[in-house]
CSV table of C-alpha atoms and ligand atoms in Angstrom, one decimal:
chain,number,residue,atom,x,y,z
A,1,MET,CA,65.6,-43.8,-50.5
A,2,SER,CA,63.0,-42.9,-53.1
A,3,ALA,CA,61.5,-39.4,-53.2
A,4,PRO,CA,58.5,-38.8,-51.1
A,5,VAL,CA,55.0,-37.8,-52.0
A,6,VAL,CA,55.0,-34.2,-50.8
A,7,VAL,CA,51.7,-32.9,-49.5
A,8,ALA,CA,51.7,-29.1,-49.6
A,9,GLY,CA,49.3,-28.1,-46.8
A,10,ALA,CA,48.6,-29.6,-43.4
A,11,SER,CA,45.0,-28.9,-42.9
A,12,LEU,CA,42.2,-31.5,-43.1
A,13,GLY,CA,42.8,-32.1,-46.9
A,14,GLY,CA,46.5,-32.7,-46.3
A,15,LEU,CA,45.9,-35.1,-43.5
A,16,ARG,CA,43.3,-37.0,-45.4
A,17,ALA,CA,45.5,-37.1,-48.5
A,18,ALA,CA,48.3,-38.7,-46.4
A,19,GLU,CA,45.9,-41.2,-44.9
A,20,GLN,CA,44.3,-42.1,-48.2
A,21,LEU,CA,47.7,-42.5,-49.9
A,22,ARG,CA,48.4,-45.2,-47.4
A,23,ALA,CA,45.0,-46.7,-47.8
A,24,ALA,CA,45.5,-46.7,-51.6
A,25,GLY,CA,48.8,-48.7,-51.3
A,26,TRP,CA,51.5,-46.0,-51.4
A,27,ASP,CA,54.2,-47.4,-49.0
A,28,GLY,CA,56.9,-44.8,-49.9
A,29,PRO,CA,57.7,-41.8,-47.8
A,30,VAL,CA,55.2,-39.0,-47.3
A,31,THR,CA,56.1,-35.4,-46.2
A,32,VAL,CA,53.4,-33.0,-45.2
A,33,ILE,CA,54.3,-29.3,-45.1
A,34,GLY,CA,52.1,-26.9,-43.2
A,35,GLU,CA,52.4,-23.2,-42.6
A,36,GLU,CA,50.6,-23.2,-39.2
A,37,PRO,CA,52.6,-24.6,-36.3
A,38,TYR,CA,49.7,-27.0,-35.4
A,39,MET,CA,48.8,-30.5,-36.4
A,40,PRO,CA,45.6,-30.6,-38.6
A,41,TYR,CA,42.5,-29.4,-36.7
A,42,ASN,CA,38.8,-29.0,-37.3
A,43,ARG,CA,37.9,-25.5,-38.5
A,44,PRO,CA,34.1,-25.3,-38.4
A,45,PRO,CA,34.0,-24.9,-34.6
A,46,LEU,CA,36.2,-21.8,-34.8
A,47,SER,CA,33.3,-19.6,-35.7
A,48,LYS,CA,30.9,-21.4,-33.3
A,49,GLU,CA,31.7,-23.6,-30.3
A,50,VAL,CA,35.3,-22.3,-29.9
A,51,LEU,CA,34.3,-18.7,-30.3
A,52,ALA,CA,31.5,-19.2,-27.8
A,53,GLY,CA,34.0,-20.8,-25.3
A,54,LYS,CA,32.1,-24.1,-25.3
A,55,ALA,CA,34.9,-26.1,-26.9
A,56,SER,CA,38.5,-25.9,-26.0
A,57,PHE,CA,41.1,-25.2,-28.7
A,58,ASP,CA,42.7,-28.6,-27.8
A,59,SER,CA,39.5,-30.5,-28.7
A,60,LEU,CA,39.8,-29.5,-32.4
A,61,ALA,CA,42.9,-31.7,-33.2
A,62,PHE,CA,42.1,-34.5,-35.6
A,63,ARG,CA,43.3,-38.0,-34.6
A,64,PRO,CA,45.5,-39.2,-37.5
A,65,ARG,CA,45.1,-42.8,-38.5
A,66,ALA,CA,47.8,-45.2,-37.3
A,67,ALA,CA,48.8,-45.8,-40.9
A,68,VAL,CA,50.3,-42.2,-41.1
A,69,ALA,CA,52.5,-42.6,-38.0
A,70,ASP,CA,55.6,-42.6,-40.2
A,71,VAL,CA,54.6,-39.5,-42.2
A,72,GLU,CA,57.0,-36.6,-41.8
A,73,TRP,CA,55.3,-33.4,-40.7
A,74,ARG,CA,57.1,-30.2,-41.4
A,75,LEU,CA,55.1,-27.6,-39.6
A,76,GLY,CA,55.6,-23.8,-39.3
A,77,THR,CA,57.0,-23.5,-42.8
A,78,ARG,CA,55.5,-23.2,-46.2
A,79,VAL,CA,56.0,-24.2,-49.8
A,80,VAL,CA,57.1,-21.1,-51.6
A,81,ARG,CA,57.8,-22.4,-55.1
A,82,ALA,CA,57.4,-25.5,-57.3
A,83,ASP,CA,59.1,-26.7,-60.4
A,84,LEU,CA,56.8,-29.3,-61.8
A,85,ASP,CA,59.1,-30.2,-64.7
A,86,ARG,CA,61.9,-31.0,-62.3
A,87,ARG,CA,59.6,-32.4,-59.6
A,88,THR,CA,60.8,-30.2,-56.8
A,89,VAL,CA,59.3,-27.8,-54.3
A,90,GLY,CA,61.1,-25.1,-52.4
A,91,LEU,CA,60.3,-24.2,-48.8
A,92,ALA,CA,60.3,-20.9,-47.0
A,93,ASP,CA,63.4,-22.0,-45.0
A,94,GLY,CA,65.3,-22.4,-48.3
A,95,THR,CA,65.2,-26.2,-48.6
A,96,THR,CA,64.5,-27.8,-51.9
A,97,LEU,CA,62.7,-31.1,-51.8
A,98,PRO,CA,62.4,-33.5,-54.7
A,99,TYR,CA,59.1,-35.3,-55.0
A,100,ALA,CA,57.7,-38.5,-56.6
A,101,GLY,CA,54.2,-37.1,-56.4
A,102,LEU,CA,52.7,-33.8,-55.3
A,103,VAL,CA,49.5,-33.1,-53.5
A,104,VAL,CA,48.3,-29.5,-53.7
A,105,ALA,CA,46.4,-28.8,-50.5
A,106,THR,CA,47.4,-25.3,-49.5
A,107,GLY,CA,43.8,-24.2,-49.3
A,108,MET,CA,42.5,-20.7,-48.9
A,109,ARG,CA,43.1,-17.6,-46.9
A,110,PRO,CA,40.6,-14.9,-46.0
A,111,ARG,CA,40.2,-12.1,-48.4
A,112,ARG,CA,40.8,-8.7,-46.8
A,113,LEU,CA,38.9,-5.5,-47.5
A,114,PRO,CA,41.2,-3.0,-49.3
A,115,CYS,CA,39.6,0.0,-47.5
A,116,PRO,CA,41.7,2.7,-45.9
A,117,GLY,CA,41.9,2.9,-42.1
A,118,PRO,CA,43.5,1.3,-39.1
A,119,ALA,CA,44.3,-2.5,-39.0
A,120,ALA,CA,43.9,-3.1,-35.3
A,121,GLY,CA,40.5,-4.4,-34.3
A,122,ARG,CA,39.8,-6.0,-37.6
A,123,HIS,CA,39.6,-9.8,-37.5
A,124,THR,CA,39.1,-12.8,-39.8
A,125,VAL,CA,38.2,-16.4,-38.8
A,126,ARG,CA,40.3,-19.0,-40.6
A,127,THR,CA,42.9,-20.2,-38.2
A,128,LEU,CA,43.1,-21.1,-34.5
A,129,ASP,CA,45.1,-18.0,-33.8
A,130,ASP,CA,42.4,-15.9,-35.6
A,131,ALA,CA,39.6,-17.5,-33.4
A,132,ARG,CA,41.6,-17.0,-30.2
A,133,ALA,CA,42.2,-13.3,-31.0
A,134,LEU,CA,38.5,-12.8,-31.9
A,135,ARG,CA,37.2,-14.5,-28.8
A,136,GLU,CA,39.3,-12.3,-26.7
A,137,ALA,CA,38.0,-9.2,-28.5
A,138,LEU,CA,34.3,-10.4,-28.3
A,139,THR,CA,34.3,-11.1,-24.6
A,140,GLY,CA,35.0,-7.5,-23.6
A,141,PRO,CA,32.1,-5.7,-21.9
A,142,GLY,CA,29.4,-4.2,-24.2
A,143,VAL,CA,31.3,-4.6,-27.4
A,144,ARG,CA,29.8,-3.3,-30.7
A,145,VAL,CA,30.5,-5.7,-33.5
A,146,VAL,CA,30.3,-5.1,-37.2
A,147,VAL,CA,30.5,-8.2,-39.4
A,148,VAL,CA,31.3,-7.5,-43.0
A,149,GLY,CA,30.0,-10.2,-45.3
A,150,ALA,CA,26.8,-12.2,-44.8
A,151,GLY,CA,28.0,-15.6,-45.9
A,152,PHE,CA,28.4,-18.8,-43.8
A,153,ILE,CA,31.1,-17.5,-41.6
A,154,GLY,CA,29.6,-14.0,-41.2
A,155,CYS,CA,26.2,-15.3,-40.2
A,156,GLU,CA,27.8,-17.8,-37.7
A,157,VAL,CA,30.0,-15.3,-36.1
A,158,ALA,CA,27.1,-12.8,-35.8
A,159,ALA,CA,25.0,-15.5,-34.0
A,160,THR,CA,27.9,-16.4,-31.7
A,161,ALA,CA,28.6,-12.7,-30.9
A,162,VAL,CA,24.9,-12.2,-29.9
A,163,THR,CA,25.1,-15.3,-27.7
A,164,LEU,CA,28.3,-13.9,-26.1
A,165,GLY,CA,26.4,-10.8,-25.1
A,166,ALA,CA,27.7,-8.2,-27.5
A,167,ALA,CA,25.9,-4.9,-27.2
A,168,GLU,CA,25.3,-4.5,-30.9
A,169,VAL,CA,25.9,-6.9,-33.8
A,170,THR,CA,25.4,-5.6,-37.4
A,171,VAL,CA,26.1,-7.6,-40.5
A,172,VAL,CA,26.9,-5.6,-43.6
A,173,ASP,CA,26.7,-7.0,-47.2
A,174,PRO,CA,26.4,-5.5,-50.7
A,175,LEU,CA,23.8,-8.2,-51.5
A,176,PRO,CA,20.1,-7.6,-50.5
A,177,LEU,CA,19.9,-10.7,-48.3
A,178,PRO,CA,22.2,-12.9,-46.2
A,179,MET,CA,23.6,-16.1,-47.8
A,180,THR,CA,21.5,-15.5,-50.9
A,181,GLY,CA,24.3,-16.9,-53.1
A,182,PRO,CA,24.1,-20.5,-51.8
A,183,LEU,CA,20.4,-20.4,-50.6
A,184,GLY,CA,18.4,-18.2,-53.0
A,185,ASP,CA,15.9,-15.5,-51.8
A,186,LEU,CA,13.2,-17.6,-50.1
A,187,LEU,CA,15.5,-19.1,-47.4
A,188,ALA,CA,17.7,-16.1,-47.3
A,189,GLN,CA,14.7,-14.0,-46.3
A,190,ALA,CA,13.7,-16.6,-43.7
A,191,LEU,CA,17.3,-16.6,-42.4
A,192,ARG,CA,17.3,-12.9,-42.1
A,193,ASP,CA,14.1,-12.9,-40.1
A,194,ARG,CA,15.5,-15.4,-37.7
A,195,HIS,CA,18.6,-13.5,-37.1
A,196,GLU,CA,16.7,-10.3,-36.6
A,197,GLN,CA,14.4,-11.9,-34.1
A,198,ARG,CA,17.5,-13.0,-32.2
A,199,GLY,CA,19.1,-9.6,-32.1
A,200,VAL,CA,21.3,-9.3,-35.2
A,201,ARG,CA,20.9,-6.2,-37.3
A,202,PHE,CA,21.6,-6.0,-41.0
A,203,ALA,CA,22.9,-3.2,-43.3
A,204,LEU,CA,22.3,-4.8,-46.6
A,205,GLY,CA,22.7,-3.6,-50.2
A,206,THR,CA,25.7,-1.6,-49.1
A,207,GLY,CA,29.4,-1.9,-49.1
A,208,VAL,CA,32.1,-0.7,-46.8
A,209,THR,CA,34.3,2.2,-47.9
A,210,ALA,CA,36.5,3.0,-45.0
A,211,PHE,CA,37.4,2.2,-41.4
A,212,HIS,CA,37.4,5.0,-38.9
A,213,GLY,CA,39.8,5.3,-35.9
A,214,ASP,CA,43.4,6.2,-35.2
A,215,ASP,CA,45.4,3.2,-34.0
A,216,ARG,CA,42.3,1.0,-33.9
A,217,VAL,CA,39.0,0.7,-35.5
A,218,THR,CA,36.2,2.8,-33.9
A,219,GLY,CA,33.7,2.7,-36.8
A,220,VAL,CA,32.9,1.3,-40.2
A,221,GLU,CA,31.8,3.7,-43.0
A,222,LEU,CA,29.3,2.4,-45.5
A,223,SER,CA,28.8,3.4,-49.2
A,224,ASP,CA,25.9,5.7,-48.3
A,225,GLY,CA,28.1,7.6,-45.8
A,226,THR,CA,26.6,6.1,-42.6
A,227,VAL,CA,29.2,5.3,-40.0
A,228,LEU,CA,28.5,2.2,-37.8
A,229,PRO,CA,30.3,2.5,-34.4
A,230,ALA,CA,32.5,-0.6,-33.9
A,231,ASP,CA,34.8,-2.0,-31.3
A,232,VAL,CA,35.3,-5.2,-33.2
A,233,VAL,CA,35.2,-5.7,-37.0
A,234,VAL,CA,35.0,-9.2,-38.5
A,235,GLU,CA,35.8,-9.5,-42.2
A,236,SER,CA,34.2,-12.5,-43.8
A,237,VAL,CA,34.2,-11.5,-47.4
A,238,GLY,CA,35.3,-14.6,-49.1
A,239,SER,CA,38.7,-16.2,-49.6
A,240,VAL,CA,41.7,-16.2,-51.8
A,241,ALA,CA,43.4,-19.4,-53.0
A,242,ASN,CA,47.0,-20.0,-51.8
A,243,THR,CA,48.4,-20.7,-55.3
A,244,GLU,CA,51.2,-18.3,-55.6
A,245,TRP,CA,53.8,-21.0,-55.0
A,246,LEU,CA,52.6,-22.7,-58.2
A,247,ASP,CA,53.2,-19.7,-60.4
A,248,GLY,CA,55.5,-20.2,-63.4
A,249,ASN,CA,54.4,-23.7,-64.2
A,250,GLY,CA,51.9,-22.9,-66.9
A,251,LEU,CA,48.9,-23.8,-64.8
A,252,ASP,CA,45.4,-22.3,-64.8
A,253,LEU,CA,45.3,-20.6,-61.4
A,254,THR,CA,42.4,-18.2,-62.1
A,255,ASP,CA,40.4,-19.4,-59.1
A,256,GLY,CA,42.2,-22.1,-57.2
A,257,VAL,CA,43.9,-24.8,-59.2
A,258,LEU,CA,42.1,-26.2,-62.2
A,259,THR,CA,42.0,-30.0,-62.3
A,260,ASP,CA,40.7,-32.7,-64.6
A,261,GLU,CA,37.9,-35.0,-63.6
A,262,HIS,CA,40.3,-37.1,-61.6
A,263,LEU,CA,41.7,-34.0,-59.7
A,264,ARG,CA,45.0,-34.1,-61.7
A,265,VAL,CA,46.7,-30.8,-62.2
A,266,GLY,CA,48.0,-29.4,-65.5
A,267,GLY,CA,47.7,-32.8,-67.3
A,268,ARG,CA,50.3,-34.2,-65.0
A,269,PRO,CA,49.7,-37.7,-63.5
A,270,ASP,CA,52.0,-36.9,-60.6
A,271,VAL,CA,50.3,-33.8,-59.4
A,272,VAL,CA,46.8,-33.7,-57.8
A,273,ALA,CA,44.8,-31.1,-55.9
A,274,VAL,CA,42.6,-31.7,-52.8
A,275,GLY,CA,40.4,-29.5,-50.7
A,276,ASP,CA,38.8,-26.2,-51.4
A,277,ILE,CA,41.7,-25.1,-53.6
A,278,ALA,CA,40.8,-27.6,-56.3
A,279,ARG,CA,38.6,-26.3,-59.1
A,280,PHE,CA,37.2,-29.6,-60.4
A,281,PRO,CA,34.4,-30.5,-62.9
A,282,ASN,CA,31.7,-32.4,-61.0
A,283,ALA,CA,30.5,-35.2,-63.3
A,284,ARG,CA,27.2,-35.2,-61.3
A,285,TYR,CA,26.3,-31.8,-62.6
A,286,ASP,CA,27.2,-29.7,-65.6
A,287,GLY,CA,30.9,-30.5,-65.7
A,288,VAL,CA,31.8,-26.8,-65.1
A,289,PRO,CA,34.9,-26.7,-62.9
A,290,ARG,CA,34.2,-25.1,-59.6
A,291,ARG,CA,35.8,-24.8,-56.2
A,292,VAL,CA,33.8,-26.0,-53.3
A,293,GLU,CA,34.3,-24.8,-49.8
A,294,HIS,CA,32.2,-27.4,-47.9
A,295,TRP,CA,33.6,-29.3,-45.0
A,296,SER,CA,33.2,-32.7,-46.7
A,297,ILE,CA,35.3,-31.7,-49.7
A,298,PRO,CA,38.8,-32.2,-48.3
A,299,THR,CA,37.9,-35.8,-47.3
A,300,ASP,CA,36.1,-36.6,-50.6
A,301,THR,CA,38.8,-35.1,-52.9
A,302,ALA,CA,41.6,-36.7,-50.9
A,303,LYS,CA,40.2,-40.1,-51.2
A,304,HIS,CA,39.8,-39.8,-55.0
A,305,ALA,CA,43.0,-38.0,-55.6
A,306,ALA,CA,45.1,-40.3,-53.5
A,307,ARG,CA,43.9,-43.3,-55.3
A,308,VAL,CA,44.7,-41.7,-58.7
A,309,LEU,CA,48.1,-40.7,-57.5
A,310,ALA,CA,49.0,-43.9,-55.8
A,311,ALA,CA,48.0,-45.9,-58.8
A,312,HIS,CA,50.2,-43.8,-61.0
A,313,LEU,CA,53.1,-44.1,-58.7
A,314,ASN,CA,52.6,-47.9,-58.3
A,315,GLY,CA,52.1,-48.4,-62.0
A,316,THR,CA,48.6,-49.7,-61.7
A,317,GLU,CA,45.2,-48.6,-62.9
A,318,PRO,CA,43.0,-46.6,-60.5
A,319,GLY,CA,39.9,-47.9,-62.3
A,320,LEU,CA,37.8,-45.0,-61.0
A,321,ASP,CA,34.8,-43.2,-62.4
A,322,PRO,CA,35.2,-39.4,-62.7
A,323,PHE,CA,35.0,-37.6,-59.4
A,324,ALA,CA,31.3,-36.8,-58.7
A,325,PRO,CA,30.7,-36.0,-55.0
A,326,LEU,CA,27.3,-35.1,-53.7
A,327,PRO,CA,27.8,-31.6,-52.2
A,328,THR,CA,26.7,-31.4,-48.5
A,329,PHE,CA,26.8,-28.4,-46.3
A,330,TRP,CA,25.4,-27.3,-43.0
A,331,SER,CA,25.7,-24.3,-40.8
A,332,ASP,CA,24.7,-23.9,-37.1
A,333,GLN,CA,23.4,-20.4,-36.3
A,334,HIS,CA,21.7,-19.5,-33.0
A,335,ASP,CA,19.4,-22.4,-32.2
A,336,PHE,CA,18.8,-23.5,-35.7
A,337,ARG,CA,20.6,-25.4,-38.4
A,338,LEU,CA,20.9,-25.1,-42.2
A,339,GLN,CA,21.4,-28.5,-43.8
A,340,SER,CA,21.9,-28.9,-47.5
A,341,PHE,CA,22.3,-31.8,-49.9
A,342,GLY,CA,23.0,-31.6,-53.6
A,343,ALA,CA,23.5,-28.3,-55.5
A,344,PRO,CA,20.9,-25.8,-54.5
A,345,ALA,CA,22.8,-23.0,-56.2
A,346,LEU,CA,22.1,-24.6,-59.6
A,347,GLY,CA,18.3,-24.5,-58.9
A,348,LYS,CA,17.8,-21.1,-57.4
A,349,ASP,CA,15.4,-20.0,-60.1
A,350,ASP,CA,12.9,-22.7,-59.2
A,351,VAL,CA,12.6,-23.0,-55.4
A,352,ARG,CA,9.6,-24.8,-53.9
A,353,VAL,CA,8.7,-25.4,-50.3
A,354,LEU,CA,8.6,-29.2,-50.0
A,355,GLU,CA,7.7,-29.4,-46.3
A,356,GLY,CA,6.8,-26.9,-43.5
A,357,ASP,CA,6.8,-23.2,-44.0
A,358,PRO,CA,9.5,-20.5,-44.0
A,359,ASP,CA,8.4,-19.2,-40.5
A,360,GLY,CA,9.0,-22.5,-38.9
A,361,ASP,CA,10.9,-25.6,-39.8
A,362,VAL,CA,11.1,-25.6,-43.6
A,363,LEU,CA,12.5,-27.8,-46.3
A,364,ALA,CA,13.1,-26.1,-49.7
A,365,GLY,CA,13.7,-28.0,-53.0
A,366,TYR,CA,15.8,-26.4,-55.7
A,367,HIS,CA,15.0,-27.4,-59.3
A,368,ALA,CA,16.7,-27.1,-62.7
A,369,ASP,CA,14.7,-28.1,-65.8
A,370,GLY,CA,11.9,-29.2,-63.4
A,371,ARG,CA,14.2,-31.7,-61.7
A,372,LEU,CA,15.2,-31.6,-58.1
A,373,VAL,CA,19.0,-30.8,-57.9
A,374,GLY,CA,19.3,-29.8,-54.2
A,375,VAL,CA,17.4,-29.5,-50.9
A,376,VAL,CA,18.0,-27.2,-48.0
A,377,ALA,CA,16.4,-27.5,-44.5
A,378,LEU,CA,16.2,-24.6,-42.1
A,379,GLY,CA,15.1,-25.2,-38.6
A,380,GLY,CA,15.5,-27.9,-36.0
A,381,ALA,CA,16.5,-31.5,-36.1
A,382,ALA,CA,13.2,-32.6,-37.8
A,383,ALA,CA,13.9,-30.3,-40.7
A,384,ALA,CA,17.4,-31.6,-41.1
A,385,ALA,CA,16.0,-35.2,-41.0
A,386,ALA,CA,13.5,-34.3,-43.8
A,387,ALA,CA,16.4,-33.1,-45.9
A,388,ALA,CA,18.3,-36.3,-45.3
A,389,ARG,CA,15.3,-38.2,-46.7
A,390,HIS,CA,16.0,-36.7,-50.1
A,391,ARG,CA,19.6,-37.5,-50.1
A,392,ALA,CA,19.4,-40.9,-51.6
A,393,ALA,CA,17.3,-39.6,-54.5
A,394,LEU,CA,19.8,-36.8,-55.2
A,395,LEU,CA,22.6,-39.3,-55.0
A,396,LYS,CA,21.0,-41.7,-57.5
A,397,GLN,CA,20.4,-39.0,-60.1
A,398,PRO,CA,22.2,-39.3,-63.4
A,399,ALA,CA,24.4,-36.5,-64.4
A,400,LEU,CA,22.8,-33.2,-65.3
A,401,THR,CA,23.7,-32.3,-68.8
A,402,ALA,CA,23.6,-28.5,-69.2
B,1,MET,CA,36.4,-54.0,-34.1
B,2,LYS,CA,35.2,-51.6,-31.4
B,3,VAL,CA,33.5,-48.3,-32.0
B,4,VAL,CA,32.9,-45.5,-29.5
B,5,VAL,CA,30.9,-42.4,-30.2
B,6,ASP,CA,31.4,-39.5,-27.8
B,7,MET,CA,27.8,-38.6,-27.3
B,8,ASN,CA,28.8,-35.3,-25.6
B,9,LYS,CA,30.2,-34.3,-28.9
B,10,CYS,CA,27.7,-35.8,-31.3
B,11,GLN,CA,25.2,-33.3,-32.7
B,12,ASP,CA,23.1,-35.8,-34.7
B,13,HIS,CA,24.4,-34.7,-38.0
B,14,GLY,CA,23.9,-38.1,-39.5
B,15,GLN,CA,26.9,-38.2,-41.8
B,16,CYS,CA,27.9,-41.4,-40.2
B,17,VAL,CA,24.5,-42.9,-41.0
B,18,PHE,CA,25.1,-42.3,-44.7
B,19,ALA,CA,28.6,-43.7,-44.6
B,20,ALA,CA,27.9,-46.8,-42.6
B,21,PRO,CA,24.2,-47.5,-42.4
B,22,ASP,CA,24.9,-51.0,-41.0
B,23,VAL,CA,26.5,-49.6,-37.9
B,24,PHE,CA,24.9,-46.2,-37.3
B,25,SER,CA,21.2,-45.2,-37.3
B,26,PHE,CA,18.8,-42.8,-35.7
B,27,ASP,CA,16.3,-44.0,-33.2
B,28,ASP,CA,12.7,-42.8,-33.2
B,29,ALA,CA,13.6,-39.7,-31.1
B,30,GLY,CA,16.1,-38.7,-33.8
B,31,HIS,CA,19.2,-39.6,-31.7
B,32,LEU,CA,22.1,-41.6,-32.8
B,33,ALA,CA,22.3,-45.3,-32.1
B,34,TYR,CA,25.1,-47.5,-33.2
B,35,VAL,CA,26.5,-51.0,-33.0
B,36,PRO,CA,29.5,-50.9,-30.7
B,37,ASP,CA,31.2,-54.0,-31.9
B,38,PRO,CA,30.6,-54.2,-35.7
B,39,ASP,CA,32.0,-57.0,-37.8
B,40,GLU,CA,35.6,-56.5,-39.1
B,41,ALA,CA,34.2,-56.7,-42.6
B,42,LEU,CA,32.6,-53.3,-42.0
B,43,ARG,CA,35.9,-51.6,-41.2
B,44,ASP,CA,36.1,-49.5,-44.4
B,45,GLU,CA,32.6,-48.2,-43.9
B,46,VAL,CA,33.3,-47.3,-40.2
B,47,GLU,CA,36.5,-45.6,-41.1
B,48,GLU,CA,34.7,-43.6,-43.6
B,49,ALA,CA,32.0,-42.7,-41.0
B,50,ALA,CA,34.7,-41.6,-38.6
B,51,ASP,CA,36.3,-39.4,-41.3
B,52,VAL,CA,33.1,-37.7,-42.2
B,53,CYS,CA,31.7,-37.0,-38.8
B,54,PRO,CA,31.8,-33.1,-38.5
B,55,LEU,CA,32.3,-33.3,-34.8
B,56,GLN,CA,35.0,-36.0,-35.0
B,57,ALA,CA,33.0,-37.8,-32.4
B,58,ILE,CA,33.6,-41.4,-33.6
B,59,ARG,CA,36.6,-43.3,-32.4
B,60,ILE,CA,37.7,-46.7,-33.7
B,61,GLU,CA,39.4,-48.6,-30.9
B,62,ASP,CA,41.8,-51.4,-32.0
C,501,LIG,S1,28.2,-37.9,-37.9
C,501,LIG,FE1,29.1,-37.5,-35.9
C,501,LIG,S2,27.8,-35.9,-35.1
C,501,LIG,FE2,26.7,-36.8,-36.8
C,501,LIG,S3,25.4,-38.4,-35.9
C,501,LIG,FE3,27.3,-39.4,-36.5
C,501,LIG,S4,28.5,-39.3,-34.7
C,501,LIG,FE4,27.0,-37.8,-34.4
């Protein structure tokens, strides 16, 4: 039997890679290896519906396509090393697997704060098990919650904690506004106001220096010396790429796995990367390689990478243009939604209100060199629909040459 | 082919509308409407729509 395509990582990206390999005409064996003991599941509800108790853990599982029924799933183990010259990967259980093609889909893990103090009572939200543990902690009576990190996950968790009836919810971040990195100041300010009106407090422009408590956290010490009392701490301070298993192969692993414009790794036609671990140049923008942690990215990258890999393995031409996805993200917080199309982060210096106003439903346009490069809506369904009306124009745009 | 959207799950994200505009659309009230028995020729589009639905609310039956 011929060697399989090994998909390292059994999250959304790994599942889509397997499905898309079949769709792209790879009929050979496929082995997917995943560290978690679960079949691939949908992560965004972990910080929202699942945490709030509105969706069951079971409802998160993806329904794999029929075409992947013969795929071998090795769950509860991980890939710990790879020898790309020999085309083998080694698993945590000691097995060595030869491969015909390799899909790097090991994703990210939450970054942890290096501060001194007890570990118990500190949570992250990346996996099902994380969300289960956090839900249990949040549903205690009168809990005081400190969320460290005012990004997507931090803001979503803070909103959910308020809904669950937490006594106090404080979000800490060294930056002056929440989500200012992806949104810029105008919408970040509007976001902050909305959170405050709904009971979330902020401690901004300050870092965390220590955790207080003996066997479990009782407080969070900030850089200015203030101590916030806390029963539950959530660390949402970014993520770290799971690339250690690729060490020693001469790859650029500085932030995820560097790929070419077809998601190939290290100039090798038999190795591709998918999902938020892939640092790829987007031909739609300036061609600077970036990792993208949006929900749509695993599916988009898997489709492109699988075609490239299947064509190589089948000895055909993929005939594809360089990978150029239109970034899309959304975030549900309290009773409002953020909806984005394009690359607002590239146009943060020239933000204009296109519709509405920041106190109500608002649509902001982000410009680079006077041209619209992204839109973000904040508010209800009407605002999101307004953003969607700009999508076609953003999609049509020629590449931005920086 | 047969398409079913779990309207209890759907949160009107509209990703399906972008992926398969021949099958999914929004009505005047901003709620999702769709063709339950689209032509087989639209299978690729519909599969794409099912893939990109953030709530995984779209099921292709048969
Ligand atoms: S993508 Fe999913 S959630 Fe969004 S409108 Fe379509 S079916 Fe509903």
